[in-house]
Structures are given as structure tokens and as C-alpha cells.
Short mmCIF file of N, CA and C in Angstrom, two decimals:
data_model
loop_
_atom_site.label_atom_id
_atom_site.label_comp_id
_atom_site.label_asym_id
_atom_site.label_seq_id
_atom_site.Cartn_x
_atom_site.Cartn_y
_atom_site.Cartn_z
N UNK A 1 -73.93 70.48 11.50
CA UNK A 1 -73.93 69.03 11.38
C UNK A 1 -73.15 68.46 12.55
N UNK A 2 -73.77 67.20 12.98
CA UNK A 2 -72.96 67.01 14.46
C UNK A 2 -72.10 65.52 14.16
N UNK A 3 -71.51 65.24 12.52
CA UNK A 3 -70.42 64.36 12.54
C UNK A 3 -69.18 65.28 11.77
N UNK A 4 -68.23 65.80 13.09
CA UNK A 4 -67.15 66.94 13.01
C UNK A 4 -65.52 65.72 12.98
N UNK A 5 -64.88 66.36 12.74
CA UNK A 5 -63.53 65.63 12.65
C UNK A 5 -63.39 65.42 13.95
N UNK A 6 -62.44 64.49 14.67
CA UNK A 6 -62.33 64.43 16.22
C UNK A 6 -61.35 65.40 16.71
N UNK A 7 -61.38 66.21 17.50
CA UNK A 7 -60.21 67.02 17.79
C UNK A 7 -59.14 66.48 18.16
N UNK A 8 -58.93 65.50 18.11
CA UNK A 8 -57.63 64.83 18.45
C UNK A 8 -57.55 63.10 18.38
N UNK A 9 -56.59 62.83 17.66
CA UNK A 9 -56.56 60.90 17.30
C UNK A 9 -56.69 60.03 18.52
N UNK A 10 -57.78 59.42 18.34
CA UNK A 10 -57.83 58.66 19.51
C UNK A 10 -57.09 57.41 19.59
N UNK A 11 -56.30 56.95 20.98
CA UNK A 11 -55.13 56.80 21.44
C UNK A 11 -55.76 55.55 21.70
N UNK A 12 -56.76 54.85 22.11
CA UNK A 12 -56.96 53.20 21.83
C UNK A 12 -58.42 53.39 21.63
N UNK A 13 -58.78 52.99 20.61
CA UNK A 13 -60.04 52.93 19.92
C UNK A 13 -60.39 51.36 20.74
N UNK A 14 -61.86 51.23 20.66
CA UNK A 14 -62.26 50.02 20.99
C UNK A 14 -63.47 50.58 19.68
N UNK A 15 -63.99 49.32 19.41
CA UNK A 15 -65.17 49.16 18.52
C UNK A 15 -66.46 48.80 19.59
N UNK A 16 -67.72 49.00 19.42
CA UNK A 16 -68.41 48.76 20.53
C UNK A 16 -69.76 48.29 19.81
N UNK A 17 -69.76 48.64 18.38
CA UNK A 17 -70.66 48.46 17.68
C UNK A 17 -70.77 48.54 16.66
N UNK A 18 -72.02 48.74 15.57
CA UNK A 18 -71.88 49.35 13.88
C UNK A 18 -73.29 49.94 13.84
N UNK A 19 -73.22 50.70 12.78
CA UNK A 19 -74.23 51.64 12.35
C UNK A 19 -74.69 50.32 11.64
N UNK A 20 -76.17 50.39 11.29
CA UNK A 20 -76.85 49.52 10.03
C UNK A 20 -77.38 50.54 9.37
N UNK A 21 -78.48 49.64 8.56
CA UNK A 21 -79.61 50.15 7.66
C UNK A 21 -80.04 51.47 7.68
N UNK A 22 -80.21 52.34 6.88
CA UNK A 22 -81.46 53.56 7.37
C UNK A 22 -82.85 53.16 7.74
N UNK A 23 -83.45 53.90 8.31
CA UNK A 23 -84.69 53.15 8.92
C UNK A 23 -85.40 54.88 8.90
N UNK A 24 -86.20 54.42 8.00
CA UNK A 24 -87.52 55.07 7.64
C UNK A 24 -86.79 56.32 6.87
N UNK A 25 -87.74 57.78 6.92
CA UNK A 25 -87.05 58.49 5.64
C UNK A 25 -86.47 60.09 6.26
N UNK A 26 -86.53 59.97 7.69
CA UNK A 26 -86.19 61.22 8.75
C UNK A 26 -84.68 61.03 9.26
N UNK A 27 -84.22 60.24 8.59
CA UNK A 27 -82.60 59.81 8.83
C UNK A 27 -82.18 59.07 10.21
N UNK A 28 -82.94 57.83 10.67
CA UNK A 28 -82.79 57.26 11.42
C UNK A 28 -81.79 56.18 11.13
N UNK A 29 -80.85 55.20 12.19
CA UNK A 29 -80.35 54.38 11.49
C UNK A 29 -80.36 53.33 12.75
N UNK A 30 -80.57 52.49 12.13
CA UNK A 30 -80.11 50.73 13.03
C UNK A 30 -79.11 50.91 13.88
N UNK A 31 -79.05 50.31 15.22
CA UNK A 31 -77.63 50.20 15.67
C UNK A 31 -77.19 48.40 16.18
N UNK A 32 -75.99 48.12 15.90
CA UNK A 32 -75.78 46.65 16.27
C UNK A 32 -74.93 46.71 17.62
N UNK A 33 -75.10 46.39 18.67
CA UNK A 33 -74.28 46.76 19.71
C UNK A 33 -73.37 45.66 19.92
N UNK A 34 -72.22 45.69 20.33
CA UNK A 34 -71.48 44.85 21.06
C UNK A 34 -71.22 44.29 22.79
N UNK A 35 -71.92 45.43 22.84
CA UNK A 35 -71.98 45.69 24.79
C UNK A 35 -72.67 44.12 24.83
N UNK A 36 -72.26 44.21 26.46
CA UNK A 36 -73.02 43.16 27.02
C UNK A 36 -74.32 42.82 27.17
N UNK A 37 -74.72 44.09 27.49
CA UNK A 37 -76.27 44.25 27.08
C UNK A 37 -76.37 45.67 26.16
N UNK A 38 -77.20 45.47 25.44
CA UNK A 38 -77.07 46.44 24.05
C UNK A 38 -77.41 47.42 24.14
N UNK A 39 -77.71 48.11 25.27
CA UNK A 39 -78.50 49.26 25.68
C UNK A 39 -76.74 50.54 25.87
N UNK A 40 -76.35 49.61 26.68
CA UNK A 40 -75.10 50.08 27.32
C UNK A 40 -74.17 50.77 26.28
N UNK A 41 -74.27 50.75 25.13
CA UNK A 41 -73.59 50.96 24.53
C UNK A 41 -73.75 52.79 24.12
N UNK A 42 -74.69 52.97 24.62
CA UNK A 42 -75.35 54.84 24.50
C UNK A 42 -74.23 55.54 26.19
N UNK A 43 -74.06 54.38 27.22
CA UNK A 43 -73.39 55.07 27.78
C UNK A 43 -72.09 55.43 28.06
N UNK A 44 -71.15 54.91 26.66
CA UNK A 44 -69.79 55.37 26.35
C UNK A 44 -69.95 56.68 24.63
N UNK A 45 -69.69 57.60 25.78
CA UNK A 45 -69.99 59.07 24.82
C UNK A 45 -68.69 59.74 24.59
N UNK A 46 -68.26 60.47 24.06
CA UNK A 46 -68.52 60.56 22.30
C UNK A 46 -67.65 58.99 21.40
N UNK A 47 -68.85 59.26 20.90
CA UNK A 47 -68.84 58.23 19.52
C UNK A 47 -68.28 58.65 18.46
N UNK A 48 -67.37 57.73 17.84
CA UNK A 48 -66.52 57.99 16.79
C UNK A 48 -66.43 57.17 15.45
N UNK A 49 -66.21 57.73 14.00
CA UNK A 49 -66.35 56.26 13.22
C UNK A 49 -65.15 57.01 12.24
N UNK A 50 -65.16 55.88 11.21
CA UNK A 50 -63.58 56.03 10.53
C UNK A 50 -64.43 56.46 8.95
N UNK A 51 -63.86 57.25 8.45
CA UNK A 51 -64.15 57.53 7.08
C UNK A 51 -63.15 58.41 6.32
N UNK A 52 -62.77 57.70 5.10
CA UNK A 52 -61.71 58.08 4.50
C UNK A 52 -60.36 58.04 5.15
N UNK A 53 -60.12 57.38 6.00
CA UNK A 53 -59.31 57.38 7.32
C UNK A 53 -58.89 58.46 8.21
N UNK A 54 -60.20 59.11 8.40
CA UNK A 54 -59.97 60.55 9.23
C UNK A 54 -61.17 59.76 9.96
N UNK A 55 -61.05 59.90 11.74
CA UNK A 55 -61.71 59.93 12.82
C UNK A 55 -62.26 61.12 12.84
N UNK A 56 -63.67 60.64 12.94
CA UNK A 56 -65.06 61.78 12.83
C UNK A 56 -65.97 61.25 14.50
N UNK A 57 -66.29 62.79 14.83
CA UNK A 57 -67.12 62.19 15.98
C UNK A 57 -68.64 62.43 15.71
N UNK A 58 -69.23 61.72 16.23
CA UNK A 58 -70.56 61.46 15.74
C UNK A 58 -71.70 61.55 17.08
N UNK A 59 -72.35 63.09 17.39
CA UNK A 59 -73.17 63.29 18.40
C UNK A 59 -74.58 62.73 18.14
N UNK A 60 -74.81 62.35 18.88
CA UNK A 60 -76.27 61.47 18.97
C UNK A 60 -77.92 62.32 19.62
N UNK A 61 -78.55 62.63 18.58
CA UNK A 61 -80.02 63.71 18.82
C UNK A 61 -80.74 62.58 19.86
N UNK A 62 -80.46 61.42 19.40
CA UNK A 62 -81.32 60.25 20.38
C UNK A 62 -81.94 58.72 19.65
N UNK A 63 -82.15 57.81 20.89
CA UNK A 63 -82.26 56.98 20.21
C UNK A 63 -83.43 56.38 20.95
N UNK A 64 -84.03 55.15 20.62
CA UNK A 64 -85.09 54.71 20.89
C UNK A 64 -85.10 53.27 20.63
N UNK A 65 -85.76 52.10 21.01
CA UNK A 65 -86.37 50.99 20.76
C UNK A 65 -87.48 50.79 19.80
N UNK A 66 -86.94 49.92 18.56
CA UNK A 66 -88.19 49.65 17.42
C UNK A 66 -88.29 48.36 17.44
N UNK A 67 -89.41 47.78 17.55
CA UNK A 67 -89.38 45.71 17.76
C UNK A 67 -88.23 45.28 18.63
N UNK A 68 -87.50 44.74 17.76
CA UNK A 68 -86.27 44.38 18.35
C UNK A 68 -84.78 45.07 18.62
N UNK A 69 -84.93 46.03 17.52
CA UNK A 69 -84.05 46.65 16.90
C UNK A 69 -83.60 48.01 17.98
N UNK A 70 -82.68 48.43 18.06
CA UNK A 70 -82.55 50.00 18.36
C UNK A 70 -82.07 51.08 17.04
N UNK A 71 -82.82 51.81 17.61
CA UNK A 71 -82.44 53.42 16.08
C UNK A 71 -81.92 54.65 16.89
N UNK A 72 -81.23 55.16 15.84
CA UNK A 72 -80.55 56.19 16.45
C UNK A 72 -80.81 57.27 15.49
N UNK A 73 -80.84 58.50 15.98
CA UNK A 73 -80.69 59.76 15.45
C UNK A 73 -79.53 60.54 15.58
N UNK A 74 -78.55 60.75 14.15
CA UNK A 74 -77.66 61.54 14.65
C UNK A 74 -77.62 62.79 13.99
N UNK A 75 -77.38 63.66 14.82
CA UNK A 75 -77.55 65.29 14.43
C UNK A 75 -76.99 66.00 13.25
N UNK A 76 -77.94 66.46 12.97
CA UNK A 76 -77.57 66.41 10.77
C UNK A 76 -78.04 65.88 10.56
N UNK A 77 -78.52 64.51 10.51
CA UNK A 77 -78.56 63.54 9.33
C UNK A 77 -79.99 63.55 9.40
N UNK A 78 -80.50 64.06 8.67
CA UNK A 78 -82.08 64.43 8.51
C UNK A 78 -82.92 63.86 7.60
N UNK A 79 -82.14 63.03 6.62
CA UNK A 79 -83.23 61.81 5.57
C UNK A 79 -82.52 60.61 5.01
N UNK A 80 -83.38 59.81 4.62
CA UNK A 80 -82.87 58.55 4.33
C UNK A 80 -81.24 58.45 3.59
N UNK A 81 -81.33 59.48 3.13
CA UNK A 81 -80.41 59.31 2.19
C UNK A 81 -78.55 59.46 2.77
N UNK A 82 -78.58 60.48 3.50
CA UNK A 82 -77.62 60.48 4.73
C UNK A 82 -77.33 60.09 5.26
N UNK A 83 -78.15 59.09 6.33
CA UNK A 83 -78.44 58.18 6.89
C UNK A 83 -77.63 56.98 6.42
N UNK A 84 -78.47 56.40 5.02
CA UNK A 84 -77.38 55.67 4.51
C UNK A 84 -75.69 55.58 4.19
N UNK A 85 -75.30 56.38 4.16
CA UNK A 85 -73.81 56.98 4.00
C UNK A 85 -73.37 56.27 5.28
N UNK A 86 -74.22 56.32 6.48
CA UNK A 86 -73.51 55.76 7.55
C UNK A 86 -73.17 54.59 7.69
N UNK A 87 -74.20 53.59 6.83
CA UNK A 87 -74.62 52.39 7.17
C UNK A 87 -73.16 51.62 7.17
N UNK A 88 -72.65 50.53 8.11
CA UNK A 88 -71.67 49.89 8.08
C UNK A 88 -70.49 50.49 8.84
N UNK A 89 -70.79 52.34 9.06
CA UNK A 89 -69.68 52.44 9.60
C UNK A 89 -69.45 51.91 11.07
N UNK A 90 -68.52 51.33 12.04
CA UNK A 90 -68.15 51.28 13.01
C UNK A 90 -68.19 52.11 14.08
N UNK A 91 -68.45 51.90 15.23
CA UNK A 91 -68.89 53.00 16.50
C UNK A 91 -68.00 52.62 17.60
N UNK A 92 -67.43 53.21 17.76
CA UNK A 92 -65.82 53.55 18.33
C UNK A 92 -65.65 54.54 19.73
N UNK A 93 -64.97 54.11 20.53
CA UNK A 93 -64.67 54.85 21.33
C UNK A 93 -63.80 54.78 22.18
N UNK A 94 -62.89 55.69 22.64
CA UNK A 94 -62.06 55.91 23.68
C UNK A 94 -61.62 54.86 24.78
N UNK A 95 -61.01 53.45 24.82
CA UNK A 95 -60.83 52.34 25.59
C UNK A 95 -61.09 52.94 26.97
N UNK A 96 -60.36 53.99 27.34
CA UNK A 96 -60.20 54.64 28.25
C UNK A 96 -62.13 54.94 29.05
N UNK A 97 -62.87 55.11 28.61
CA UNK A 97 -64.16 55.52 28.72
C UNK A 97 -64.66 53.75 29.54
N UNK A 98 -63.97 52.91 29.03
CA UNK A 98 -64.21 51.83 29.75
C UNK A 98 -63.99 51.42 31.16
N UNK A 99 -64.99 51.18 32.06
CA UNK A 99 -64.70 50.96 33.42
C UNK A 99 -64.46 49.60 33.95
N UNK A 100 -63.35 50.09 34.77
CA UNK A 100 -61.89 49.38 35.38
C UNK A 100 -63.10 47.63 35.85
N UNK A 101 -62.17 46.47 35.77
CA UNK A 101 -62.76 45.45 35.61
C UNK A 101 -62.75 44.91 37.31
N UNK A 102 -63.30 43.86 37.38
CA UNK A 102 -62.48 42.95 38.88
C UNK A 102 -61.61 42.14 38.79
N UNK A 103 -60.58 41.96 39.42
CA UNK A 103 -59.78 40.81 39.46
C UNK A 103 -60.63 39.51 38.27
N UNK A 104 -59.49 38.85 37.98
CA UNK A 104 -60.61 37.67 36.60
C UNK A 104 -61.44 38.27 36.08
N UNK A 105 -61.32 39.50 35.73
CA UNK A 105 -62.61 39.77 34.33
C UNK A 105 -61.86 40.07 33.42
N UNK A 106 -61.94 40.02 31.86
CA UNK A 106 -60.78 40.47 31.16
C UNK A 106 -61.92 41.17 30.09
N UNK A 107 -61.80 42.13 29.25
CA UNK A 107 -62.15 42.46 28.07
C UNK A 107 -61.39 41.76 26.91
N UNK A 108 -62.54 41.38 25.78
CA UNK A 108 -62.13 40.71 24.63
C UNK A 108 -60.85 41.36 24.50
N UNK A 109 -60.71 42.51 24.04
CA UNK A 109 -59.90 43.16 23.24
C UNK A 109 -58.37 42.91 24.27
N UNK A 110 -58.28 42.79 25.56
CA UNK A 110 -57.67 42.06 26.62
C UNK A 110 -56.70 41.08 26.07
N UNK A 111 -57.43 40.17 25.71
CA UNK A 111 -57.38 38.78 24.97
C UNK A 111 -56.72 38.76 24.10
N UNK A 112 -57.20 39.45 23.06
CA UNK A 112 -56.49 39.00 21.41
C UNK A 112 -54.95 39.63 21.55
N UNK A 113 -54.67 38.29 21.16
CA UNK A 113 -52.99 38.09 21.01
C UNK A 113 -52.78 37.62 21.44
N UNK A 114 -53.31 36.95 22.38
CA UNK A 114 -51.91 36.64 23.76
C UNK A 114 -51.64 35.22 23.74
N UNK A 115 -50.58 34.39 24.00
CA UNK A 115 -50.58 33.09 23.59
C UNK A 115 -50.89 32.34 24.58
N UNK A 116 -51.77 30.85 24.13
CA UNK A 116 -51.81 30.16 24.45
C UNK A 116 -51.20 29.05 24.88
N UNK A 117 -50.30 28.86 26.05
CA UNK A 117 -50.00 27.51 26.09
C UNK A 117 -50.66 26.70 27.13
N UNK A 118 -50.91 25.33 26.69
CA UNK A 118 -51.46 24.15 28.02
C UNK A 118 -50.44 24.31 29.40
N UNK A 119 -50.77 23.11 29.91
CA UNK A 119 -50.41 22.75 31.21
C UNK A 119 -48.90 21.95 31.06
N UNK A 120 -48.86 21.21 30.05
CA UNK A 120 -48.02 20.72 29.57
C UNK A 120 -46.64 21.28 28.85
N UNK A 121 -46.65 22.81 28.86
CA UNK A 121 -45.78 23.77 28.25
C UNK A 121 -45.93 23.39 26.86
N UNK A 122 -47.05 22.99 26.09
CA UNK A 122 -47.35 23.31 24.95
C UNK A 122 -47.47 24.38 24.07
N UNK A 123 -47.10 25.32 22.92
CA UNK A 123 -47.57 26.24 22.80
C UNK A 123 -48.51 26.16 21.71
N UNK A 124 -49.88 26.58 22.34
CA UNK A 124 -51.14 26.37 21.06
C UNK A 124 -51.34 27.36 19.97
N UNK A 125 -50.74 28.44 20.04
CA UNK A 125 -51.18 29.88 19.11
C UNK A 125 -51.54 30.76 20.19
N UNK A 126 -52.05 31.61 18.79
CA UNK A 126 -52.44 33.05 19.81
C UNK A 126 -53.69 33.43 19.73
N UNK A 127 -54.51 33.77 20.36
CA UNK A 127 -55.61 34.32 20.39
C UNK A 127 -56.32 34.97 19.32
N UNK A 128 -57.10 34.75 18.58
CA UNK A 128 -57.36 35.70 17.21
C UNK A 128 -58.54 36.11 17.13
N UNK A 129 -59.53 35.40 18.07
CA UNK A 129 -60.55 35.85 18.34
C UNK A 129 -61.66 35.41 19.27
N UNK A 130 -62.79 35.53 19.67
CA UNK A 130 -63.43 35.23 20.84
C UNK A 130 -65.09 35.19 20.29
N UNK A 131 -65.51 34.16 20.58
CA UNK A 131 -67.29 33.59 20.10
C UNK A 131 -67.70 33.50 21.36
N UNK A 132 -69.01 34.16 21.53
CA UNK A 132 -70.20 33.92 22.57
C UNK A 132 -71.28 32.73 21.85
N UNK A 133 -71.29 31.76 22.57
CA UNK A 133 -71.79 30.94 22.21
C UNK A 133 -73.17 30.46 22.94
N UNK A 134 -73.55 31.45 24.05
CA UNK A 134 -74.23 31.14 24.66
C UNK A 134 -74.52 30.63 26.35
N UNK A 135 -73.63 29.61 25.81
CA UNK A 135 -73.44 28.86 27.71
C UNK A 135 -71.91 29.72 27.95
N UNK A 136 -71.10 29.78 26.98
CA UNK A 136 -69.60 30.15 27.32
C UNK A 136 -69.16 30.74 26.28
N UNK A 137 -67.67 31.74 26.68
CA UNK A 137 -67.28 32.61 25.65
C UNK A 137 -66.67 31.31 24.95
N UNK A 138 -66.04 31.35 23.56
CA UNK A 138 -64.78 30.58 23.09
C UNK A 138 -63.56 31.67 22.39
N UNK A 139 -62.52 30.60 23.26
CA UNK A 139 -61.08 31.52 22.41
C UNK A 139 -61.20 30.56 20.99
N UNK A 140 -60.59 31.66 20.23
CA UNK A 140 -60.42 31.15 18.78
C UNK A 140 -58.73 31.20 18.70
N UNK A 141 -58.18 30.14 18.35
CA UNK A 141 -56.12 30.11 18.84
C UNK A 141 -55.95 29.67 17.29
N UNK A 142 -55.13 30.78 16.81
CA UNK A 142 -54.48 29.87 15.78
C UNK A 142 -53.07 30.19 15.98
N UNK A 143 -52.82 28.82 15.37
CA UNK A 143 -51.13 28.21 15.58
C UNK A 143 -50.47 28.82 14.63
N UNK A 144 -49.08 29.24 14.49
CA UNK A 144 -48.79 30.14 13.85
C UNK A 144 -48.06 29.11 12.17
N UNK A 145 -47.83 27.65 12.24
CA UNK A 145 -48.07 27.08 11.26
C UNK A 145 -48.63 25.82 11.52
N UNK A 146 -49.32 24.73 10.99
CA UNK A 146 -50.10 23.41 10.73
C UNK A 146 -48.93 22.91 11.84
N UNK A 147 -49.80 22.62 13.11
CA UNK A 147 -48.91 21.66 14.24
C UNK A 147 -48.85 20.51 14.14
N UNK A 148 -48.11 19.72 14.62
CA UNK A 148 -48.27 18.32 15.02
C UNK A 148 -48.98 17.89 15.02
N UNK A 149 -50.15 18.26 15.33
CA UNK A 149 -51.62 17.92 15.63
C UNK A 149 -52.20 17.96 14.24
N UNK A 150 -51.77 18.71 13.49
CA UNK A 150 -52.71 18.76 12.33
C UNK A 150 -53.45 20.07 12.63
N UNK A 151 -53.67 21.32 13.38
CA UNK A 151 -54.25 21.91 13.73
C UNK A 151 -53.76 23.21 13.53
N UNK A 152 -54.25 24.13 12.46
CA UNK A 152 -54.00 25.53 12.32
C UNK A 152 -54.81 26.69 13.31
N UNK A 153 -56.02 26.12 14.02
CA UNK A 153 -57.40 26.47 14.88
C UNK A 153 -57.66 26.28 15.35
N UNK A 154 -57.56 26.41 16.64
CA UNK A 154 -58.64 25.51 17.91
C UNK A 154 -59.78 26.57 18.39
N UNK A 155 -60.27 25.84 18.94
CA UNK A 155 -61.47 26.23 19.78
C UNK A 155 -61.77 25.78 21.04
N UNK A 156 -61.65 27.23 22.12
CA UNK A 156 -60.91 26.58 23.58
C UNK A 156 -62.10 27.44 24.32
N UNK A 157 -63.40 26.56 24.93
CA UNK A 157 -63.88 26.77 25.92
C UNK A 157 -63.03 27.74 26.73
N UNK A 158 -64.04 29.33 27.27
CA UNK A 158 -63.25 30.14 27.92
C UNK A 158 -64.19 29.84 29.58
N UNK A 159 -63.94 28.52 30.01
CA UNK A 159 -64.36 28.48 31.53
C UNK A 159 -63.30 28.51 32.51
N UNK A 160 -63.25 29.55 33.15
CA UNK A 160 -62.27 29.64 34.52
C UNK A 160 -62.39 28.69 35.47
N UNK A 161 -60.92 28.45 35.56
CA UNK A 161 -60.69 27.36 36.71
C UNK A 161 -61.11 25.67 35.87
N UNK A 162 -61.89 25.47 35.14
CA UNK A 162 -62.24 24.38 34.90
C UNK A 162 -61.37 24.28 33.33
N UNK A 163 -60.98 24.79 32.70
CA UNK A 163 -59.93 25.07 31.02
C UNK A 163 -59.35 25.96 31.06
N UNK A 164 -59.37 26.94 32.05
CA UNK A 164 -58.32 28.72 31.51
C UNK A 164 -58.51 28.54 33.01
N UNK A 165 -57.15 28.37 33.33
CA UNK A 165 -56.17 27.84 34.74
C UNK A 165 -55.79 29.45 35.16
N UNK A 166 -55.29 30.29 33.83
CA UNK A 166 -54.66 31.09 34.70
C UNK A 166 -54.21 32.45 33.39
N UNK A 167 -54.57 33.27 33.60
CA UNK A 167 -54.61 34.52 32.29
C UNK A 167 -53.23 35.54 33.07
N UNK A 168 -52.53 35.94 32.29
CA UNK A 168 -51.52 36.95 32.93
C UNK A 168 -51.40 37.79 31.39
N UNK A 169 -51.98 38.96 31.55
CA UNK A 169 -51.76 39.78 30.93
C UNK A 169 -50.78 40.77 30.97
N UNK A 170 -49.60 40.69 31.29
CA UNK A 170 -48.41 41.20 31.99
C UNK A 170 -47.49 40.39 30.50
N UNK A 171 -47.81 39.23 30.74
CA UNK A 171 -46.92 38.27 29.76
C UNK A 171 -47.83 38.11 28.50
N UNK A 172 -48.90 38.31 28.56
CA UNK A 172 -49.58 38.24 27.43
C UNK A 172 -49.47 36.42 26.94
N UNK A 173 -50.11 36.23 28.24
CA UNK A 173 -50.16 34.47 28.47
C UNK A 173 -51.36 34.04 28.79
N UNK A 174 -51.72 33.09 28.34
CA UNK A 174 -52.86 32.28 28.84
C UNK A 174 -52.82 30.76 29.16
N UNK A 175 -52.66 30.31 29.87
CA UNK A 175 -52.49 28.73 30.34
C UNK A 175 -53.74 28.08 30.58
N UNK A 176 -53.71 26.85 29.75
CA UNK A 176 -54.95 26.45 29.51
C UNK A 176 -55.09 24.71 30.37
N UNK A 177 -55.82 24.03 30.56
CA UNK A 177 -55.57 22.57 30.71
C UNK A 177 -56.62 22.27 29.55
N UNK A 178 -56.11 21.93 28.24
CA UNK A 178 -56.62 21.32 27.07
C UNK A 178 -55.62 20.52 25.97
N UNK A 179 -56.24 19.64 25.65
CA UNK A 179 -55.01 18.61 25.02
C UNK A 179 -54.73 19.25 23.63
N UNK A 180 -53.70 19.24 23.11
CA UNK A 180 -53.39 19.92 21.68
C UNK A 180 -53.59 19.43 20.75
N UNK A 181 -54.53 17.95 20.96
CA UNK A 181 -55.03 17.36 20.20
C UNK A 181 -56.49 17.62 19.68
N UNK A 182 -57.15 18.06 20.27
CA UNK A 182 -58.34 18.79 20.16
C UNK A 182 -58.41 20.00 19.06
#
């Protein structure tokens, strides 16, 4: 069977995706990717998921394009029923397996935490999470109690140079030009 314990705890997990549905009755399963483009996500190897809270690695027989969807085959898992057991788990891997960024590019996982303050030495919260919305990423900031503003949440356009002035991940800072009224 090719989902074995990991030989060793991995030291920064990133999430990259999730197992879905079983798909059909030869033990295929859905995959939801997180990558940028969803393909990419087959080329950070070995894959890992959490069960019972023991890190298991999970080798891949292969995968393919169905409609829209991608399926995967993983080694062992030979009928629907197996298959399902997977469904929901998380697909994980080694931060480290991730390649080095350019100057101004940050990875989500980069992000979360780090506080927000304006231009104004405001401090807005911290980072808690990040929405693709399409035209632009959004930071999700929550304040650590109901501000002045009335505001436990914001939602802060992530456009460089034009709202996010200046990211220092050193300080685990983000300086924004946005009113705290928003």
C-alpha cells in the first residue's frame, strides 16, 4: 500500500490542496488544488495528509483530467470504498519543496499573521486570511478587539504600491494606505 507513515515529522507543512469525492468504483478520487494553476500542484512530491494525527505519505499511481475536475490514483487504493476514507483529507507538503519567490512576491502562508498598520501608524489587526477575488487578492485583518471604528474585520485590497505600500516580513509588518474607517 503506498499511504506509509512519513519517515520523519514534517518541519513546515504547507496545505496545497484536499482530496474530494471517490470517483467511480477503481478507487479514484477528486482533487481540489490550491496552486496557482491547479495542475501544479502534482509537481510538489511527496504528498502528505494527517490522520489520527500521525503524518502519512501518500504516493500517487497517477492522475488525469475528467470535465473539469482532476482524479487521482493513489497506490493501494483500489475501490470506491478506500478511496472514500480519503475524501476531505488535506494534501500537504514540505514548505521547503516550494520555489524561492522574487523580490514583492509573498506566499499566502507569508502573510498570515502579520500586522497591519496604515500610513497613519494605525494599528488595523492581523492578517487571518487571504480571498482571491478575481481582479485582486484580499487581506482579511481582524482587530484584536471591536475598534474605534466599530470594526472587528476589514477587508484590504492586496494591490501593491496603490494600498500595500510596503510588506516586511522580518517584522512581520504590513503598511497599508487605507482609512480605518473602512
Amino acid at each position: 500500500m503506498s499511504i506509509k507513515p512519513a519517515a520523519q515529522p514534517l518541519v513546515n507543512p504547507i496545505v496545497l490542496g484536499k482530496m474530494g469525492a471517490a470517483y467511480g468504483i477503481r478507487g479514484w478520487l477528486k482533487v481540489f488544488s490550491s496552486t496557482e494553476d491547479a495542475e501544479s500542484i502534482f509537481d510538489y512530491q511527496p504528498w502528505f495528509i494527517q490522520r489520527a494525527g500521525k503524518w502519512q505519505q501518500v504516493e500517487l499511481e497517477g492522475w488525469k483530467h475528467h470535465n473539469q475536475d482532476l482524479i487521482i490514483k493513489v497506490k493501494g487504493i483500489d475501490d470506491r470504498d478506500a478511496a472514500a476514507q480519503l475524501t476531505n483529507c488535506e494534501i500537504t507538503v514540505d514548505s521547503a519543496q516550494l520555489p524561492a519567490l522574487e523580490e514583492g512576491d509573498y506566499y499566502w502562508k507569508d502573510l498570515m499573521g502579520c500586522k497591519v498598520v496604515n500610513l497613519d501608524g494605525y494599528e488595523m489587526g492581523k492578517v487571518i486570511d487571504l480571498m482571491e477575488t478575481g481582479s485582486n487578492d484580499v487581506l482579511v485583518v481582524k482587530a484584536n478587539l471591536k475598534d474605534a471604528f466599530g470594526a472587528q474585520e476589514r477587508l484590504i485590497p492586496f494591490l501593491d504600491e496603490q494600498v500595500i505600500k510596503k510588506v516586511d516580513l522580518s517584522t512581520g509588518t504590513i503598511e497599508v494606505d487605507w482609512d480605518p474607517g473602512f
